[in-house]
Short mmCIF file of C-alpha atoms in Angstrom, two decimals:
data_model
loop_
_atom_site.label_atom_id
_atom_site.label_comp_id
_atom_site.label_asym_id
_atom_site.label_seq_id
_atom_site.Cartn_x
_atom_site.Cartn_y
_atom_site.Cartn_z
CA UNK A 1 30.10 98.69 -22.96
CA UNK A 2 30.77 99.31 -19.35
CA UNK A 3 34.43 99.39 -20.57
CA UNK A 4 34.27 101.64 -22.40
CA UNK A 5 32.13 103.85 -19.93
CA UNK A 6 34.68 103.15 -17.35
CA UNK A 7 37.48 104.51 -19.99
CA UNK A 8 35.76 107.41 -20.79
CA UNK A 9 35.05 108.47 -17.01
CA UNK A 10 38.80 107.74 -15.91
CA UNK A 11 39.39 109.95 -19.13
CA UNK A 12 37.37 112.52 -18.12
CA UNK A 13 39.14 112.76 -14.21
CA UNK A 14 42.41 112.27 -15.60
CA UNK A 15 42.27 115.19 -18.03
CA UNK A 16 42.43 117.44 -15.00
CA UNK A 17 46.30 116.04 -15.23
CA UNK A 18 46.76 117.18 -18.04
CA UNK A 19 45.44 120.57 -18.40
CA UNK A 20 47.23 121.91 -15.34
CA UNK A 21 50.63 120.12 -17.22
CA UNK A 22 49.31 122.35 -20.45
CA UNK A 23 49.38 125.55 -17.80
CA UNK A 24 53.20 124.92 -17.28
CA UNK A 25 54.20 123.33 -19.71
CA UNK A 26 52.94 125.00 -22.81
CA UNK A 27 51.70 128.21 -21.89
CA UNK A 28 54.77 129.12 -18.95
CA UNK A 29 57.45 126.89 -21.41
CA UNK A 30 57.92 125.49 -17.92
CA UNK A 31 58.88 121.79 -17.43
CA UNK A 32 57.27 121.23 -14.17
CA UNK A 33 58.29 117.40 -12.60
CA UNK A 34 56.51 118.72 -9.37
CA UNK A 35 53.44 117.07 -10.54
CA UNK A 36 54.76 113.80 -9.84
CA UNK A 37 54.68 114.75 -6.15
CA UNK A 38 51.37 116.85 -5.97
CA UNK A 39 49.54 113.93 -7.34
CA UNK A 40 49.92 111.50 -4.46
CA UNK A 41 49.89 114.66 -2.49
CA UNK A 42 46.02 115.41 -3.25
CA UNK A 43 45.38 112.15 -2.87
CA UNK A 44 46.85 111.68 0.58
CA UNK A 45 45.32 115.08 2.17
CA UNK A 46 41.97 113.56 0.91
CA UNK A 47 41.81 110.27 1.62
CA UNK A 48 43.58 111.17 4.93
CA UNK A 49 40.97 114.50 5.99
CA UNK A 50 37.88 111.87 4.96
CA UNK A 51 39.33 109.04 6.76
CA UNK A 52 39.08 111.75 10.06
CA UNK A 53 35.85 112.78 9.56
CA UNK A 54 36.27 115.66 7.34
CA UNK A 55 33.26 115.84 4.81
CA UNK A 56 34.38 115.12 0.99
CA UNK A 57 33.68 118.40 -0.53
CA UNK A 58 35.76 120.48 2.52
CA UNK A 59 38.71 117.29 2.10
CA UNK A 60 38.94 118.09 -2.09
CA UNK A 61 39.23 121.13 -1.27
CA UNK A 62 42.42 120.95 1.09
CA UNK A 63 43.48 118.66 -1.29
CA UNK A 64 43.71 121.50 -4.18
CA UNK A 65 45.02 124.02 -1.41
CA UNK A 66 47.80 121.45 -0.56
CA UNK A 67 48.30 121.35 -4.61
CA UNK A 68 48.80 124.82 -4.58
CA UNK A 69 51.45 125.23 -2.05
CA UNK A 70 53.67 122.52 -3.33
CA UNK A 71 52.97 125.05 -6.69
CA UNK A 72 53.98 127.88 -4.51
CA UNK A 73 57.56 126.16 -3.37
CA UNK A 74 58.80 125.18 -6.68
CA UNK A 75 57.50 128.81 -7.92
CA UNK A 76 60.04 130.30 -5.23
CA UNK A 77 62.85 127.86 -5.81
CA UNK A 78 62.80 128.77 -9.57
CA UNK A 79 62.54 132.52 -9.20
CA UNK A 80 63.93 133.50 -5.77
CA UNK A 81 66.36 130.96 -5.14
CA UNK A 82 67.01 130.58 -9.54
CA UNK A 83 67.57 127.16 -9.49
CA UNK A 84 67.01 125.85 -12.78
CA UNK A 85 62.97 124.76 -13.37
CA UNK A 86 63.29 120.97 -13.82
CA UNK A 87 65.67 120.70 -10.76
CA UNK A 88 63.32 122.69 -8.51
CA UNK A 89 60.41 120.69 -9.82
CA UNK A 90 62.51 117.49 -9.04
CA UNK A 91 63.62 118.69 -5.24
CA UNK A 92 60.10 119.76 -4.55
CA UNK A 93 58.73 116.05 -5.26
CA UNK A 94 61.31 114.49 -3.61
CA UNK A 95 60.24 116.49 -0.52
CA UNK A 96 56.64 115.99 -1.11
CA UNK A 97 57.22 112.13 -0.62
CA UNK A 98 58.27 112.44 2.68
CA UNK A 99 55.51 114.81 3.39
CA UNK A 100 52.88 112.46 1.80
CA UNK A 101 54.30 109.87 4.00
CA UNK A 102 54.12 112.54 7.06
CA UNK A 103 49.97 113.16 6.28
CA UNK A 104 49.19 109.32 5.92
CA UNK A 105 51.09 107.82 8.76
CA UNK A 106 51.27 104.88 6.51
CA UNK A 107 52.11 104.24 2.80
CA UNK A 108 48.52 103.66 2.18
CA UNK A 109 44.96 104.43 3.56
CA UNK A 110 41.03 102.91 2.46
CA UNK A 111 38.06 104.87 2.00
CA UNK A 112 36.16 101.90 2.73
CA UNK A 113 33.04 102.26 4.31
CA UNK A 114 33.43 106.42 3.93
CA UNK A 115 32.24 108.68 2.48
CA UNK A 116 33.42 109.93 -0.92
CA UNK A 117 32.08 112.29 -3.86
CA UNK A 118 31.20 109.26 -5.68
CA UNK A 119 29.23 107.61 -3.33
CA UNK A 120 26.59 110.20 -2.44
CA UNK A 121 22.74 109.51 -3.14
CA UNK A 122 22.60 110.54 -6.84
CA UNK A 123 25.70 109.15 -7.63
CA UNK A 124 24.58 105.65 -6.60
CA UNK A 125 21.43 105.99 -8.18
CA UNK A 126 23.57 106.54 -11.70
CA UNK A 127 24.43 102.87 -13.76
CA UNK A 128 28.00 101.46 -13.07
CA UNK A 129 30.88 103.57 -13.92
CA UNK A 130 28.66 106.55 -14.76
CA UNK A 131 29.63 108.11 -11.75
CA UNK A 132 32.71 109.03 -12.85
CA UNK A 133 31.66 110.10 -16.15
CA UNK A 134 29.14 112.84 -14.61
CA UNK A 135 31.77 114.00 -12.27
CA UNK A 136 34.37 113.83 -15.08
CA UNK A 137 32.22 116.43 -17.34
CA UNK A 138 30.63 118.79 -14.02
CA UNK A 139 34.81 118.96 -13.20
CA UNK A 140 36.17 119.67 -16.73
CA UNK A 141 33.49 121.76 -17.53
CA UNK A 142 33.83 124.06 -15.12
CA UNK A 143 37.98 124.45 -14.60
CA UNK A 144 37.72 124.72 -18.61
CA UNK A 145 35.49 127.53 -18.54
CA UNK A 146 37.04 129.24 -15.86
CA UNK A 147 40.64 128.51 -17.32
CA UNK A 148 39.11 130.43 -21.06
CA UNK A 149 37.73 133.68 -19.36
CA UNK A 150 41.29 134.29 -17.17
CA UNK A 151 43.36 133.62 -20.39
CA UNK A 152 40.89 135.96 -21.97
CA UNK A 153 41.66 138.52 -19.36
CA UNK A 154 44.27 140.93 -18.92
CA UNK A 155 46.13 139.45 -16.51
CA UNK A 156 45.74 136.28 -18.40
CA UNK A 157 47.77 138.03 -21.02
CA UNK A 158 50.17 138.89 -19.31
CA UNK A 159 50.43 135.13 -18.50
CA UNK A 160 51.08 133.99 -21.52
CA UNK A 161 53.04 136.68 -22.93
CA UNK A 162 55.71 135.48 -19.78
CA UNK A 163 55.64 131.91 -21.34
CA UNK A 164 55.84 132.99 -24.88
CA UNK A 165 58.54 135.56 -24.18
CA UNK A 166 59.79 136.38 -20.96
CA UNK A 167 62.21 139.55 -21.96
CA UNK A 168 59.66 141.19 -24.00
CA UNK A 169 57.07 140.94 -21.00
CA UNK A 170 59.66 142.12 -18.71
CA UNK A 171 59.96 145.31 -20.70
CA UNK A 172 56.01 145.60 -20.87
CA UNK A 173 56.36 145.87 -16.87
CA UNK A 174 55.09 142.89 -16.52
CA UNK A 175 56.44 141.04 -12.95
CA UNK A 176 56.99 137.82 -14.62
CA UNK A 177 58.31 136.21 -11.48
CA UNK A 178 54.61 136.60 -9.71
CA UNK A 179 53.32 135.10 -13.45
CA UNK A 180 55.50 132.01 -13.14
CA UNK A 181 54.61 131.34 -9.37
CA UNK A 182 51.13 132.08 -9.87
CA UNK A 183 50.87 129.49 -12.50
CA UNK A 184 52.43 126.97 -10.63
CA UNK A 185 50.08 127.24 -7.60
CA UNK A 186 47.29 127.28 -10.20
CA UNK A 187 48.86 124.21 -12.11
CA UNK A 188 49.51 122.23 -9.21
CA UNK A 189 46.64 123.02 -7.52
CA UNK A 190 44.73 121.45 -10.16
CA UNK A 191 46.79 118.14 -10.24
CA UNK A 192 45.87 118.37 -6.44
CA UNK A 193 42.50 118.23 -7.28
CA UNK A 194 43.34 115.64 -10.19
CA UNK A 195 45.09 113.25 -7.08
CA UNK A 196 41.62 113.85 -4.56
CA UNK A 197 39.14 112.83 -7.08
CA UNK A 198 40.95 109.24 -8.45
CA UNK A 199 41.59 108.81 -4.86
CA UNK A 200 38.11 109.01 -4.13
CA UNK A 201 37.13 107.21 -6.99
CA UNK A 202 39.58 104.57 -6.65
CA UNK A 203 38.98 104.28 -2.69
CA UNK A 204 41.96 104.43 -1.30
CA UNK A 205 45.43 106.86 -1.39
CA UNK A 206 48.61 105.06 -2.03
CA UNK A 207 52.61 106.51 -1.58
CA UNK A 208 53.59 105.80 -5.28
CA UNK A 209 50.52 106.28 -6.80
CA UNK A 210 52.37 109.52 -8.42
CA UNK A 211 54.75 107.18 -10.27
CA UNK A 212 54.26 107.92 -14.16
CA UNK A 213 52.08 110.56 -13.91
CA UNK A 214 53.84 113.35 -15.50
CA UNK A 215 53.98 110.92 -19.05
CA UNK A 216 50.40 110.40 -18.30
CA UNK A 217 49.59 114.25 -18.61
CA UNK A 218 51.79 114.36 -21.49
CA UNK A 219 50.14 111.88 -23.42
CA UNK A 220 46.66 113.80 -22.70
CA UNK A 221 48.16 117.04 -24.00
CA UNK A 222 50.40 115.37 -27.21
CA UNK A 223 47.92 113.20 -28.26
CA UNK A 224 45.30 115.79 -28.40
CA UNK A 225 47.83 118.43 -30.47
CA UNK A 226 48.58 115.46 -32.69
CA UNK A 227 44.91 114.09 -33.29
CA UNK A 228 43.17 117.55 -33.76
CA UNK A 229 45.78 119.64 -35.37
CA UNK A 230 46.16 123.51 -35.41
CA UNK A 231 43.91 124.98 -32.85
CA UNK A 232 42.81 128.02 -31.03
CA UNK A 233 44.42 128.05 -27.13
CA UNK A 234 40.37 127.41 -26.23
CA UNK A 235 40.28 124.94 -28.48
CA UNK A 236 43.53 122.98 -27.12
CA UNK A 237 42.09 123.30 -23.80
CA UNK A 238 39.18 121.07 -24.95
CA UNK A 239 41.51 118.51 -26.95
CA UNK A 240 43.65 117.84 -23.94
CA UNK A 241 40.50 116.47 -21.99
CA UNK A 242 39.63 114.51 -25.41
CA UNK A 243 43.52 113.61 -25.90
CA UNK A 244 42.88 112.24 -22.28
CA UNK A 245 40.01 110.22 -23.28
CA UNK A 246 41.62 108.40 -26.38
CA UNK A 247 44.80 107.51 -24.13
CA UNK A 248 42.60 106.02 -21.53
CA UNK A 249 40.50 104.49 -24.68
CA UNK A 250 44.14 103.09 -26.12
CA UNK A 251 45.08 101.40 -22.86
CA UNK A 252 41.75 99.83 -22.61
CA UNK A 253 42.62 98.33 -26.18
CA UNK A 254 45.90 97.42 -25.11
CA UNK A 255 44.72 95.09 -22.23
CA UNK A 256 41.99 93.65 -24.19
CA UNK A 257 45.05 92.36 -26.14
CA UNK A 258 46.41 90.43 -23.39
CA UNK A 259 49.12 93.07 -22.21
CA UNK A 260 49.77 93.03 -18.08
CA UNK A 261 48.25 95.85 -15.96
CA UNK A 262 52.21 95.63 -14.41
CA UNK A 263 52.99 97.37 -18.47
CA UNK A 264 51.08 99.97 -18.16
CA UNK A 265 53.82 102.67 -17.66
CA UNK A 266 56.03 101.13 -20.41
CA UNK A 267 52.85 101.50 -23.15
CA UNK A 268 52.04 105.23 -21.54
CA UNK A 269 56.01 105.84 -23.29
CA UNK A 270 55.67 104.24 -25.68
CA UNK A 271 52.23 105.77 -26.82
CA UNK A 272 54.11 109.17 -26.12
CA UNK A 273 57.16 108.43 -28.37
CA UNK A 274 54.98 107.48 -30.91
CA UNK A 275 52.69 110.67 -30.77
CA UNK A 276 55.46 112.85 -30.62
CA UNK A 277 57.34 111.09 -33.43
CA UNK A 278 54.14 111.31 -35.80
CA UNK A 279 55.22 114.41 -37.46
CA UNK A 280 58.89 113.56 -38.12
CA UNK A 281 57.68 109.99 -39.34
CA UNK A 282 54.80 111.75 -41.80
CA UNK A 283 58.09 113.84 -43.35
CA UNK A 284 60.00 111.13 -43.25
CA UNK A 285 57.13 108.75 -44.84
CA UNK A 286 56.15 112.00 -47.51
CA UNK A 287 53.01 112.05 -46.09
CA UNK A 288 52.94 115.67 -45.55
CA UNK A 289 54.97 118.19 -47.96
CA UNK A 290 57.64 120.07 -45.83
CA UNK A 291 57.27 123.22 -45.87
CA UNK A 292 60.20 125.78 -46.70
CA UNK A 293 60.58 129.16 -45.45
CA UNK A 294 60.69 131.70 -47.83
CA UNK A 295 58.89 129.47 -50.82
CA UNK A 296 55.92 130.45 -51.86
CA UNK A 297 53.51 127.84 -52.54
CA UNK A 298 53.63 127.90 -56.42
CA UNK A 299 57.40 128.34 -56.45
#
């Protein structure tokens, strides 16, 4: 049972991973490998500000700021300097592990013995591993609700207009260029944020614990598309944080099996090739009737 607790809070903290992925990634059409740098990056300017004496709230916080400039860098790379997304994604985490490197002085620091989010009076008064499960669902709750009423504005619009067609929201007078670098801040300020609280929860900040993270996100985000179905963009929002939860719950299975810890990366893949090979393998299987354009039904 407290398994299975422990799954569903990890699931819970690591959604944040995924929906700012789903920001970029699905809503800009933007392949953004900067997360893999902004991870660790929350994590160190954390674990780093707490370890100083910085209180845990005013540390997260930094954390998401630090997110968001990292955002901001690979936004102006991409539009200002137009080198192509995945490349300025890439040179932007390359920097970042220098920088991570820079803020911890080391290539790791402990929170041992400070103070954390998820060590504060009512969190130790919750059973084991609830912690994270209550700080999972205060977390999600709130960046999903926030995240459905800007979509749901104008200038949310706008935003995904520039993902679904950049031209046409060019021609709208729409500045797609602030979209694109706005959404990165956003996206990666949220992984930032992602990075501070597994830090916290973990107790300690490590150099590489970015490594794998973007396949991670993916997973959230594919699995949830491929386990729910069609859905409303509000309602994908809330299957990424449950596609997060069934990964986490899949892993758990996994190593119940007897599989190493030391695998873990190689299953993340190959729980992503799978997912994303469902719906050729359902054709392929005739488990679901193609469907042909121009063909009516009873045709």
């Amino acid at each position: 049972m407290n398994l299975m607790v422990s799954a569903i809070g990890q699931g819970l903290l690591w959604a944040l991973l995924g929906l700012g992925l789903y920001l970029t990634f699905r809503i800009l059409d933007f392949c953004d490998m900067t997360v893999e740098g902004t991870f660790p990056l929350g994590a160190a300017t954390a674990v780093t500000a707490i370890s100083h004496g910085i209180t845990p709230l005013l540390a997260t916080l930094l954390a998401i700021g630090a997110g968001m400039l990292a955002g901001l860098v690979t936004g102006l790379l991409y539009t200002k300097g137009k080198i192509p997304s995945l490349l300025a994604g890439i040179l932007t985490m390359t920097a970042i592990y220098s920088v991570n490197l820079r803020i911890m002085g080391k290539s790791n620091i402990s929170l041992l013995g400070k103070p954390t989010l998820f060590n504060g009076r009512f969190m130790t008064s919750l059973p084991q591993y609830f912690d994270s499960v209550v700080m999972g669902i205060i977390v999600i709750a709130v960046i999903t609700i926030l995240m459905v009423l800007f979509l749901a504005t104008d200038y949310g619009q706008a935003f995904i207009a520039t993902g679904d067609n950049p031209t046409m929201a060019k021609s709208l007078g729409i500045h797609t260029d602030k979209m694109i670098i706005v959404g990165l801040m956003v996206s990666n300020g949220m992984v930032g944020l992602c990075g501070a609280l597994i830090a916290q929860n973990n107790g300690y900040a490590d150099i590489n614990m970015g490594i794998g993270t973007i396949v991670i996100a993916l997973a959230s985000i594919i699995i949830g598309e491929v386990a729910f179905g069609e859905l409303t963009l509000n309602q994908r929002l809330v299957a990424v944080t449950l596609g997060s939860i069934i990964y986490r719950i899949i892993l758990l299975v996994v190593l119940q099996l007897g599989f190493s810890a030391n695998d873990l990366n190689l299953i993340s893949s190959v729980v992503l090739a799978i997912c994303m090979m469902l719906p050729q393998l359902e054709q392929h299987l005739h488990l679901k009737k193609p469907i042909l354009k121009g063909v009516r039904p009873h045709e």
